[in-house]
PDB file of C-alpha atoms in Angstrom:
ATOM      1  CA  MET F   1      -7.459  -3.994 -23.305  1.00  0.00           C
ATOM      2  CA  THR F   2      -4.404  -4.398 -21.111  1.00  0.00           C
ATOM      3  CA  SER F   3      -4.309  -6.867 -18.212  1.00  0.00           C
ATOM      4  CA  ASP F   4      -2.123  -4.456 -16.236  1.00  0.00           C
ATOM      5  CA  VAL F   5      -4.012  -2.553 -13.560  1.00  0.00           C
ATOM      6  CA  LEU F   6      -1.282   0.048 -13.058  1.00  0.00           C
ATOM      7  CA  VAL F   7       1.713   1.056 -15.125  1.00  0.00           C
ATOM      8  CA  ALA F   8       4.142   3.729 -13.928  1.00  0.00           C
ATOM      9  CA  GLU F   9       6.717   4.806 -16.494  1.00  0.00           C
ATOM     10  CA  ASP F  10       9.823   6.852 -15.621  1.00  0.00           C
ATOM     11  CA  VAL F  11       8.026   8.451 -12.673  1.00  0.00           C
ATOM     12  CA  ALA F  12       9.988  11.233 -10.988  1.00  0.00           C
ATOM     13  CA  VAL F  13       9.146  13.628  -8.159  1.00  0.00           C
ATOM     14  CA  HIS F  14      11.761  16.305  -7.527  1.00  0.00           C
ATOM     15  CA  TYR F  15      11.716  19.062  -4.938  1.00  0.00           C
ATOM     16  CA  GLY F  16      14.287  21.509  -6.186  1.00  0.00           C
ATOM     17  CA  GLY F  17      17.549  19.583  -6.139  1.00  0.00           C
ATOM     18  CA  ILE F  18      16.097  16.746  -4.059  1.00  0.00           C
ATOM     19  CA  LYS F  19      15.169  13.727  -6.159  1.00  0.00           C
ATOM     20  CA  ALA F  20      12.627  12.059  -3.864  1.00  0.00           C
ATOM     21  CA  VAL F  21      11.635   9.679  -6.677  1.00  0.00           C
ATOM     22  CA  ASP F  22      13.740   9.499  -9.810  1.00  0.00           C
ATOM     23  CA  GLY F  23      12.810   7.395 -12.823  1.00  0.00           C
ATOM     24  CA  ILE F  24      10.709   4.562 -11.377  1.00  0.00           C
ATOM     25  CA  ASP F  25       9.079   1.962 -13.619  1.00  0.00           C
ATOM     26  CA  LEU F  26       6.426  -0.228 -12.008  1.00  0.00           C
ATOM     27  CA  THR F  27       3.693  -2.572 -13.257  1.00  0.00           C
ATOM     28  CA  LEU F  28       0.944  -4.037 -11.074  1.00  0.00           C
ATOM     29  CA  THR F  29      -1.250  -6.874 -12.285  1.00  0.00           C
ATOM     30  CA  PRO F  30      -4.380  -8.557 -10.878  1.00  0.00           C
ATOM     31  CA  GLY F  31      -3.779 -11.173  -8.208  1.00  0.00           C
ATOM     32  CA  ARG F  32      -0.209 -10.172  -7.329  1.00  0.00           C
ATOM     33  CA  ILE F  33       1.319  -8.323  -4.392  1.00  0.00           C
ATOM     34  CA  CYS F  34       4.305  -6.094  -5.077  1.00  0.00           C
ATOM     35  CA  GLY F  35       6.294  -4.869  -2.092  1.00  0.00           C
ATOM     36  CA  LEU F  36       8.363  -1.696  -1.869  1.00  0.00           C
ATOM     37  CA  LEU F  37      11.389  -2.123   0.344  1.00  0.00           C
ATOM     38  CA  GLY F  38      13.861   0.528   1.446  1.00  0.00           C
ATOM     39  CA  PRO F  39      15.154   2.659   4.306  1.00  0.00           C
ATOM     40  CA  ASN F  40      13.377   5.741   5.606  1.00  0.00           C
ATOM     41  CA  GLY F  41      13.664   8.523   3.067  1.00  0.00           C
ATOM     42  CA  SER F  42      14.202   6.183   0.124  1.00  0.00           C
ATOM     43  CA  GLY F  43      11.100   7.473  -1.684  1.00  0.00           C
ATOM     44  CA  LYS F  44       8.540   4.729  -1.038  1.00  0.00           C
ATOM     45  CA  SER F  45       5.770   6.907   0.414  1.00  0.00           C
ATOM     46  CA  THR F  46       6.440   9.618  -2.164  1.00  0.00           C
ATOM     47  CA  LEU F  47       5.997   7.044  -4.915  1.00  0.00           C
ATOM     48  CA  LEU F  48       2.639   6.011  -3.424  1.00  0.00           C
ATOM     49  CA  ALA F  49       1.654   9.673  -3.247  1.00  0.00           C
ATOM     50  CA  ALA F  50       2.610  10.125  -6.899  1.00  0.00           C
ATOM     51  CA  ILE F  51       0.615   7.060  -7.955  1.00  0.00           C
ATOM     52  CA  THR F  52      -2.446   8.398  -6.120  1.00  0.00           C
ATOM     53  CA  ARG F  53      -1.935  11.929  -7.520  1.00  0.00           C
ATOM     54  CA  LEU F  54      -1.319  13.539  -4.131  1.00  0.00           C
ATOM     55  CA  VAL F  55       1.954  14.994  -5.401  1.00  0.00           C
ATOM     56  CA  PRO F  56       2.615  16.211  -8.957  1.00  0.00           C
ATOM     57  CA  LEU F  57       5.022  14.366 -11.218  1.00  0.00           C
ATOM     58  CA  THR F  58       8.197  16.085 -12.349  1.00  0.00           C
ATOM     59  CA  ARG F  59       8.151  13.689 -15.279  1.00  0.00           C
ATOM     60  CA  GLY F  60       6.757  10.327 -16.227  1.00  0.00           C
ATOM     61  CA  ARG F  61       3.462   8.688 -17.063  1.00  0.00           C
ATOM     62  CA  LEU F  62       0.794   6.842 -15.065  1.00  0.00           C
ATOM     63  CA  LEU F  63      -1.800   4.483 -16.544  1.00  0.00           C
ATOM     64  CA  LEU F  64      -4.806   2.719 -15.014  1.00  0.00           C
ATOM     65  CA  ASP F  65      -6.175  -0.093 -17.162  1.00  0.00           C
ATOM     66  CA  GLY F  66      -4.173   1.307 -20.051  1.00  0.00           C
ATOM     67  CA  LYS F  67      -5.518   4.858 -19.768  1.00  0.00           C
ATOM     68  CA  GLU F  68      -3.321   7.782 -18.771  1.00  0.00           C
ATOM     69  CA  TYR F  69      -4.325   9.481 -15.536  1.00  0.00           C
ATOM     70  CA  HIS F  70      -1.271  11.444 -14.369  1.00  0.00           C
ATOM     71  CA  ARG F  71      -3.212  14.704 -14.798  1.00  0.00           C
ATOM     72  CA  ALA F  72      -6.378  13.418 -13.095  1.00  0.00           C
ATOM     73  CA  ALA F  73      -7.697  14.855  -9.832  1.00  0.00           C
ATOM     74  CA  PRO F  74      -6.833  12.692  -6.800  1.00  0.00           C
ATOM     75  CA  ALA F  75     -10.499  12.363  -5.816  1.00  0.00           C
ATOM     76  CA  SER F  76     -11.322  10.740  -9.148  1.00  0.00           C
ATOM     77  CA  LEU F  77      -9.151   7.697  -8.480  1.00  0.00           C
ATOM     78  CA  ALA F  78     -11.425   6.196  -5.838  1.00  0.00           C
ATOM     79  CA  LYS F  79     -14.251   5.945  -8.361  1.00  0.00           C
ATOM     80  CA  ARG F  80     -11.818   4.211 -10.697  1.00  0.00           C
ATOM     81  CA  GLY F  81     -11.084   1.490  -8.148  1.00  0.00           C
ATOM     82  CA  VAL F  82      -7.973   2.766  -6.353  1.00  0.00           C
ATOM     83  CA  ALA F  83      -7.853   2.651  -2.538  1.00  0.00           C
ATOM     84  CA  ARG F  84      -5.003   3.266  -0.132  1.00  0.00           C
ATOM     85  CA  THR F  85      -3.950   3.497   3.485  1.00  0.00           C
ATOM     86  CA  PHE F  86      -1.463   6.049   4.764  1.00  0.00           C
ATOM     87  CA  GLN F  87       1.812   5.992   6.666  1.00  0.00           C
ATOM     88  CA  THR F  88       0.078   8.026   9.380  1.00  0.00           C
ATOM     89  CA  VAL F  89      -3.439   6.819  10.196  1.00  0.00           C
ATOM     90  CA  ARG F  90      -6.084   9.142   8.748  1.00  0.00           C
ATOM     91  CA  LEU F  91      -9.396   8.286  10.342  1.00  0.00           C
ATOM     92  CA  LEU F  92     -12.173  10.847  10.726  1.00  0.00           C
ATOM     93  CA  PRO F  93     -12.178  11.599  14.469  1.00  0.00           C
ATOM     94  CA  ASP F  94     -15.807  12.736  14.644  1.00  0.00           C
ATOM     95  CA  LEU F  95     -17.132   9.478  13.164  1.00  0.00           C
ATOM     96  CA  THR F  96     -17.370   6.098  14.869  1.00  0.00           C
ATOM     97  CA  VAL F  97     -15.426   3.119  13.577  1.00  0.00           C
ATOM     98  CA  LEU F  98     -18.517   1.896  11.732  1.00  0.00           C
ATOM     99  CA  GLU F  99     -19.100   5.301  10.159  1.00  0.00           C
ATOM    100  CA  ASN F 100     -15.452   5.536   9.084  1.00  0.00           C
ATOM    101  CA  VAL F 101     -15.732   2.212   7.277  1.00  0.00           C
ATOM    102  CA  GLN F 102     -19.033   3.254   5.732  1.00  0.00           C
ATOM    103  CA  VAL F 103     -17.292   6.235   4.156  1.00  0.00           C
ATOM    104  CA  GLY F 104     -15.488   3.766   1.914  1.00  0.00           C
ATOM    105  CA  ALA F 105     -18.586   1.696   1.193  1.00  0.00           C
ATOM    106  CA  ASP F 106     -20.678   4.783   0.412  1.00  0.00           C
ATOM    107  CA  LEU F 107     -18.500   5.569  -2.569  1.00  0.00           C
ATOM    108  CA  HIS F 108     -20.204   2.860  -4.605  1.00  0.00           C
ATOM    109  CA  GLY F 109     -23.508   2.743  -2.761  1.00  0.00           C
ATOM    110  CA  ARG F 110     -22.516  -0.379  -0.812  1.00  0.00           C
ATOM    111  CA  LYS F 111     -23.029   0.987   2.674  1.00  0.00           C
ATOM    112  CA  ALA F 112     -24.452  -2.148   4.289  1.00  0.00           C
ATOM    113  CA  GLY F 113     -22.810  -5.040   2.494  1.00  0.00           C
ATOM    114  CA  GLY F 114     -19.439  -3.487   1.730  1.00  0.00           C
ATOM    115  CA  ALA F 115     -18.903  -2.180   5.259  1.00  0.00           C
ATOM    116  CA  ALA F 116     -20.066  -5.370   6.985  1.00  0.00           C
ATOM    117  CA  GLU F 117     -17.765  -7.576   4.933  1.00  0.00           C
ATOM    118  CA  ALA F 118     -14.764  -5.280   5.467  1.00  0.00           C
ATOM    119  CA  ILE F 119     -15.407  -5.167   9.217  1.00  0.00           C
ATOM    120  CA  GLU F 120     -15.551  -8.955   9.433  1.00  0.00           C
ATOM    121  CA  ARG F 121     -12.432  -9.498   7.342  1.00  0.00           C
ATOM    122  CA  THR F 122     -10.308  -7.092   9.368  1.00  0.00           C
ATOM    123  CA  GLY F 123     -11.503  -8.307  12.767  1.00  0.00           C
ATOM    124  CA  ILE F 124     -12.799  -4.982  14.071  1.00  0.00           C
ATOM    125  CA  GLY F 125     -16.347  -6.081  14.931  1.00  0.00           C
ATOM    126  CA  ASP F 126     -15.850  -5.494  18.657  1.00  0.00           C
ATOM    127  CA  VAL F 127     -14.994  -1.811  18.214  1.00  0.00           C
ATOM    128  CA  VAL F 128     -17.536  -0.613  15.633  1.00  0.00           C
ATOM    129  CA  SER F 129     -19.154   1.753  18.130  1.00  0.00           C
ATOM    130  CA  ALA F 130     -15.849   3.212  19.348  1.00  0.00           C
ATOM    131  CA  TRP F 131     -14.362   6.550  18.371  1.00  0.00           C
ATOM    132  CA  PRO F 132     -10.967   6.619  16.621  1.00  0.00           C
ATOM    133  CA  GLY F 133      -9.389   8.339  19.618  1.00  0.00           C
ATOM    134  CA  GLU F 134     -10.279   5.361  21.804  1.00  0.00           C
ATOM    135  CA  LEU F 135      -8.440   2.817  19.646  1.00  0.00           C
ATOM    136  CA  SER F 136      -4.954   1.397  19.984  1.00  0.00           C
ATOM    137  CA  TYR F 137      -2.668   2.310  17.102  1.00  0.00           C
ATOM    138  CA  GLY F 138      -2.774  -1.222  15.723  1.00  0.00           C
ATOM    139  CA  MET F 139      -6.579  -1.305  15.835  1.00  0.00           C
ATOM    140  CA  ALA F 140      -6.770   2.091  14.127  1.00  0.00           C
ATOM    141  CA  ARG F 141      -4.643   0.575  11.367  1.00  0.00           C
ATOM    142  CA  ARG F 142      -7.179  -2.217  10.951  1.00  0.00           C
ATOM    143  CA  VAL F 143     -10.003   0.301  10.682  1.00  0.00           C
ATOM    144  CA  GLU F 144      -8.158   2.163   7.942  1.00  0.00           C
ATOM    145  CA  ILE F 145      -7.626  -1.095   6.050  1.00  0.00           C
ATOM    146  CA  ALA F 146     -11.324  -1.913   6.481  1.00  0.00           C
ATOM    147  CA  ARG F 147     -12.322   1.468   5.064  1.00  0.00           C
ATOM    148  CA  ALA F 148     -10.139   0.855   2.009  1.00  0.00           C
ATOM    149  CA  LEU F 149     -11.562  -2.652   1.484  1.00  0.00           C
ATOM    150  CA  ALA F 150     -15.128  -1.357   1.809  1.00  0.00           C
ATOM    151  CA  MET F 151     -14.502   0.495  -1.455  1.00  0.00           C
ATOM    152  CA  ARG F 152     -14.103  -2.893  -3.208  1.00  0.00           C
ATOM    153  CA  PRO F 153     -10.984  -1.644  -5.021  1.00  0.00           C
ATOM    154  CA  ARG F 154      -9.170  -3.178  -7.966  1.00  0.00           C
ATOM    155  CA  LEU F 155      -5.895  -1.646  -6.780  1.00  0.00           C
ATOM    156  CA  LEU F 156      -4.951  -1.373  -3.100  1.00  0.00           C
ATOM    157  CA  LEU F 157      -1.927   0.579  -1.886  1.00  0.00           C
ATOM    158  CA  LEU F 158      -0.855   0.002   1.716  1.00  0.00           C
ATOM    159  CA  ASP F 159       1.707   2.208   3.468  1.00  0.00           C
ATOM    160  CA  GLU F 160       3.030   0.384   6.556  1.00  0.00           C
ATOM    161  CA  PRO F 161      -0.359  -1.205   7.371  1.00  0.00           C
ATOM    162  CA  THR F 162       0.953  -3.286  10.294  1.00  0.00           C
ATOM    163  CA  ALA F 163       2.794  -0.522  12.158  1.00  0.00           C
ATOM    164  CA  GLY F 164       1.901  -0.746  15.837  1.00  0.00           C
ATOM    165  CA  MET F 165       0.849  -4.398  15.593  1.00  0.00           C
ATOM    166  CA  ASN F 166       2.426  -7.376  17.330  1.00  0.00           C
ATOM    167  CA  GLN F 167       3.758 -10.365  15.416  1.00  0.00           C
ATOM    168  CA  ALA F 168       0.519 -12.347  15.646  1.00  0.00           C
ATOM    169  CA  GLU F 169      -1.488  -9.393  14.328  1.00  0.00           C
ATOM    170  CA  ARG F 170       0.991  -8.902  11.491  1.00  0.00           C
ATOM    171  CA  LYS F 171       0.523 -12.529  10.480  1.00  0.00           C
ATOM    172  CA  GLU F 172      -3.248 -12.023  10.423  1.00  0.00           C
ATOM    173  CA  ILE F 173      -2.918  -9.011   8.103  1.00  0.00           C
ATOM    174  CA  SER F 174      -0.465 -10.912   5.910  1.00  0.00           C
ATOM    175  CA  ALA F 175      -2.987 -13.756   5.597  1.00  0.00           C
ATOM    176  CA  LEU F 176      -5.720 -11.262   4.710  1.00  0.00           C
ATOM    177  CA  LEU F 177      -3.584  -9.701   1.977  1.00  0.00           C
ATOM    178  CA  ARG F 178      -2.836 -13.135   0.541  1.00  0.00           C
ATOM    179  CA  ASP F 179      -6.554 -13.966   0.535  1.00  0.00           C
ATOM    180  CA  LEU F 180      -7.248 -10.721  -1.334  1.00  0.00           C
ATOM    181  CA  ARG F 181      -4.550 -11.646  -3.825  1.00  0.00           C
ATOM    182  CA  GLU F 182      -6.324 -14.937  -4.531  1.00  0.00           C
ATOM    183  CA  GLU F 183      -9.469 -12.922  -5.239  1.00  0.00           C
ATOM    184  CA  GLY F 184      -7.628 -11.005  -7.953  1.00  0.00           C
ATOM    185  CA  LEU F 185      -6.785  -7.770  -6.144  1.00  0.00           C
ATOM    186  CA  ALA F 186      -3.625  -5.970  -7.271  1.00  0.00           C
ATOM    187  CA  GLN F 187      -1.678  -4.665  -4.268  1.00  0.00           C
ATOM    188  CA  LEU F 188       1.316  -2.441  -3.596  1.00  0.00           C
ATOM    189  CA  LEU F 189       2.694  -2.868  -0.081  1.00  0.00           C
ATOM    190  CA  VAL F 190       5.184  -0.743   1.862  1.00  0.00           C
ATOM    191  CA  GLU F 191       6.464  -2.350   5.064  1.00  0.00           C
ATOM    192  CA  HIS F 192       9.593  -2.336   7.216  1.00  0.00           C
ATOM    193  CA  ASP F 193       8.985  -5.887   8.465  1.00  0.00           C
ATOM    194  CA  VAL F 194      11.239  -7.706   6.008  1.00  0.00           C
ATOM    195  CA  GLN F 195      10.062 -11.179   6.975  1.00  0.00           C
ATOM    196  CA  MET F 196       6.448 -10.166   6.418  1.00  0.00           C
ATOM    197  CA  MET F 197       7.386  -8.840   2.972  1.00  0.00           C
ATOM    198  CA  VAL F 198       9.092 -12.106   2.090  1.00  0.00           C
ATOM    199  CA  ASP F 199       6.126 -14.127   3.358  1.00  0.00           C
ATOM    200  CA  THR F 200       3.466 -11.949   1.721  1.00  0.00           C
ATOM    201  CA  CYS F 201       4.724 -10.537  -1.574  1.00  0.00           C
ATOM    202  CA  ASP F 202       5.104 -12.083  -5.004  1.00  0.00           C
ATOM    203  CA  ASP F 203       7.602  -9.445  -6.112  1.00  0.00           C
ATOM    204  CA  LEU F 204       9.806  -6.917  -4.346  1.00  0.00           C
ATOM    205  CA  VAL F 205      11.188  -3.608  -5.574  1.00  0.00           C
ATOM    206  CA  ALA F 206      13.954  -2.148  -3.414  1.00  0.00           C
ATOM    207  CA  MET F 207      14.521   1.607  -3.417  1.00  0.00           C
ATOM    208  CA  ASN F 208      17.249   3.886  -2.145  1.00  0.00           C
ATOM    209  CA  PHE F 209      17.704   7.626  -2.715  1.00  0.00           C
ATOM    210  CA  GLY F 210      14.578   7.676  -4.896  1.00  0.00           C
ATOM    211  CA  ALA F 211      15.761   5.028  -7.355  1.00  0.00           C
ATOM    212  CA  VAL F 212      15.341   1.273  -7.776  1.00  0.00           C
ATOM    213  CA  VAL F 213      18.379  -0.693  -6.610  1.00  0.00           C
ATOM    214  CA  ALA F 214      16.935  -4.197  -7.061  1.00  0.00           C
ATOM    215  CA  ARG F 215      13.787  -5.998  -8.144  1.00  0.00           C
ATOM    216  CA  GLY F 216      12.733  -9.627  -8.374  1.00  0.00           C
ATOM    217  CA  THR F 217      11.370 -12.342  -6.127  1.00  0.00           C
ATOM    218  CA  PRO F 218      11.470 -11.566  -2.383  1.00  0.00           C
ATOM    219  CA  HIS F 219      14.357 -13.960  -1.789  1.00  0.00           C
ATOM    220  CA  GLU F 220      16.353 -12.555  -4.708  1.00  0.00           C
ATOM    221  CA  VAL F 221      15.919  -8.996  -3.484  1.00  0.00           C
ATOM    222  CA  VAL F 222      16.771  -9.557   0.183  1.00  0.00           C
ATOM    223  CA  GLN F 223      19.913 -11.417  -0.874  1.00  0.00           C
ATOM    224  CA  ASN F 224      20.982  -8.562  -3.158  1.00  0.00           C
ATOM    225  CA  ALA F 225      24.189  -6.925  -1.945  1.00  0.00           C
ATOM    226  CA  ALA F 226      22.996  -3.388  -2.694  1.00  0.00           C
ATOM    227  CA  VAL F 227      19.786  -3.966  -0.726  1.00  0.00           C
ATOM    228  CA  ARG F 228      21.610  -5.412   2.262  1.00  0.00           C
ATOM    229  CA  GLU F 229      24.015  -2.487   2.267  1.00  0.00           C
ATOM    230  CA  ALA F 230      21.328   0.186   1.854  1.00  0.00           C
ATOM    231  CA  TYR F 231      18.593  -1.191   4.070  1.00  0.00           C
ATOM    232  CA  LEU F 232      19.131  -4.505   5.779  1.00  0.00           C
ATOM    233  CA  GLY F 233      22.719  -4.046   6.926  1.00  0.00           C
ATOM    234  CA  LYS F 234      23.886  -6.407   9.649  1.00  0.00           C
ATOM    235  CA  ARG F 235      20.304  -7.468  10.282  1.00  0.00           C
ATOM    236  CA  GLY F 236      20.034  -8.606   6.680  1.00  0.00           C
ATOM    237  CA  ARG F 237      23.266 -10.589   6.855  1.00  0.00           C
ATOM    238  CA  ALA F 238      22.060 -12.232  10.052  1.00  0.00           C
ATOM    239  CA  HIS F 239      18.840 -13.415   8.358  1.00  0.00           C
ATOM    240  CA  ALA F 240      20.456 -14.326   5.030  1.00  0.00           C
TER     241      ALA F 240
END
C-alpha cells in the first residue's frame, strides 16, 4: 500500500494546439497542503479538472491510493473520498444552505452528523435556512466548503475558496485548512492571495503556460525569479 493519496504523472490536457496543462507531475500525501500558484490562464483550474476527471487527459496517469483512475467516471471519485470546490460557486439554487450541505453528507449516509459538523466548522450556522441566492459571495464560498467537508473526504481540492472574502475571513479559512491538515487530510489549494498561500501551504507548485516553473517550500517558490516574473511581478518584488 502506498502512503500517497494522489499521484499525477506527466498529466497533459491539450485543446488542439493549446497546451492548457503540459506534463505535470504531482504527489499529495496525508496531512499536507500543496498550493498551486500562477497567473490567470496558467492551467491551475484545468489541472484540478483533470484530477477530478471533468476533462479528459491528452496523456498521463492518475492514481488514488496507488490505483489508476484516469479512465474512471467523475461521479465515482466522491465515493472514493475526493471532494472539491469550484472557481465559480456551484450551489444548488433550489435547496437551502442546510440542504446543500446535506447533499455532501448524504453520500456516505452521514446526513445529520456530517452536515452539522461541517456547518459548525465553516461558521455558516446563522444562514442554514437561507437560499443560495440570498447569500453574499463570501458566504456562498463557505457553504460550498461545508458541502465538501460534509463528505468527510481524504482528498480535498479547493479552487479559490476565499474569493469574495475580506482579510479576516481569509484568515479564518486558512486556520480551518491548517486544522484539517493536522487531522490528516490531503489538500490541493488554488489561490491568488500569495500571503495566504505562504501562511497556509506546506508546499507550493508554480505554473505558467500549463507547465511547472518552480516547486518547493512557499518561501522558496515566491522568491524564485521565474515565479516573480510570471506571476508576482512588481508586487512580488515589493513583498520579497
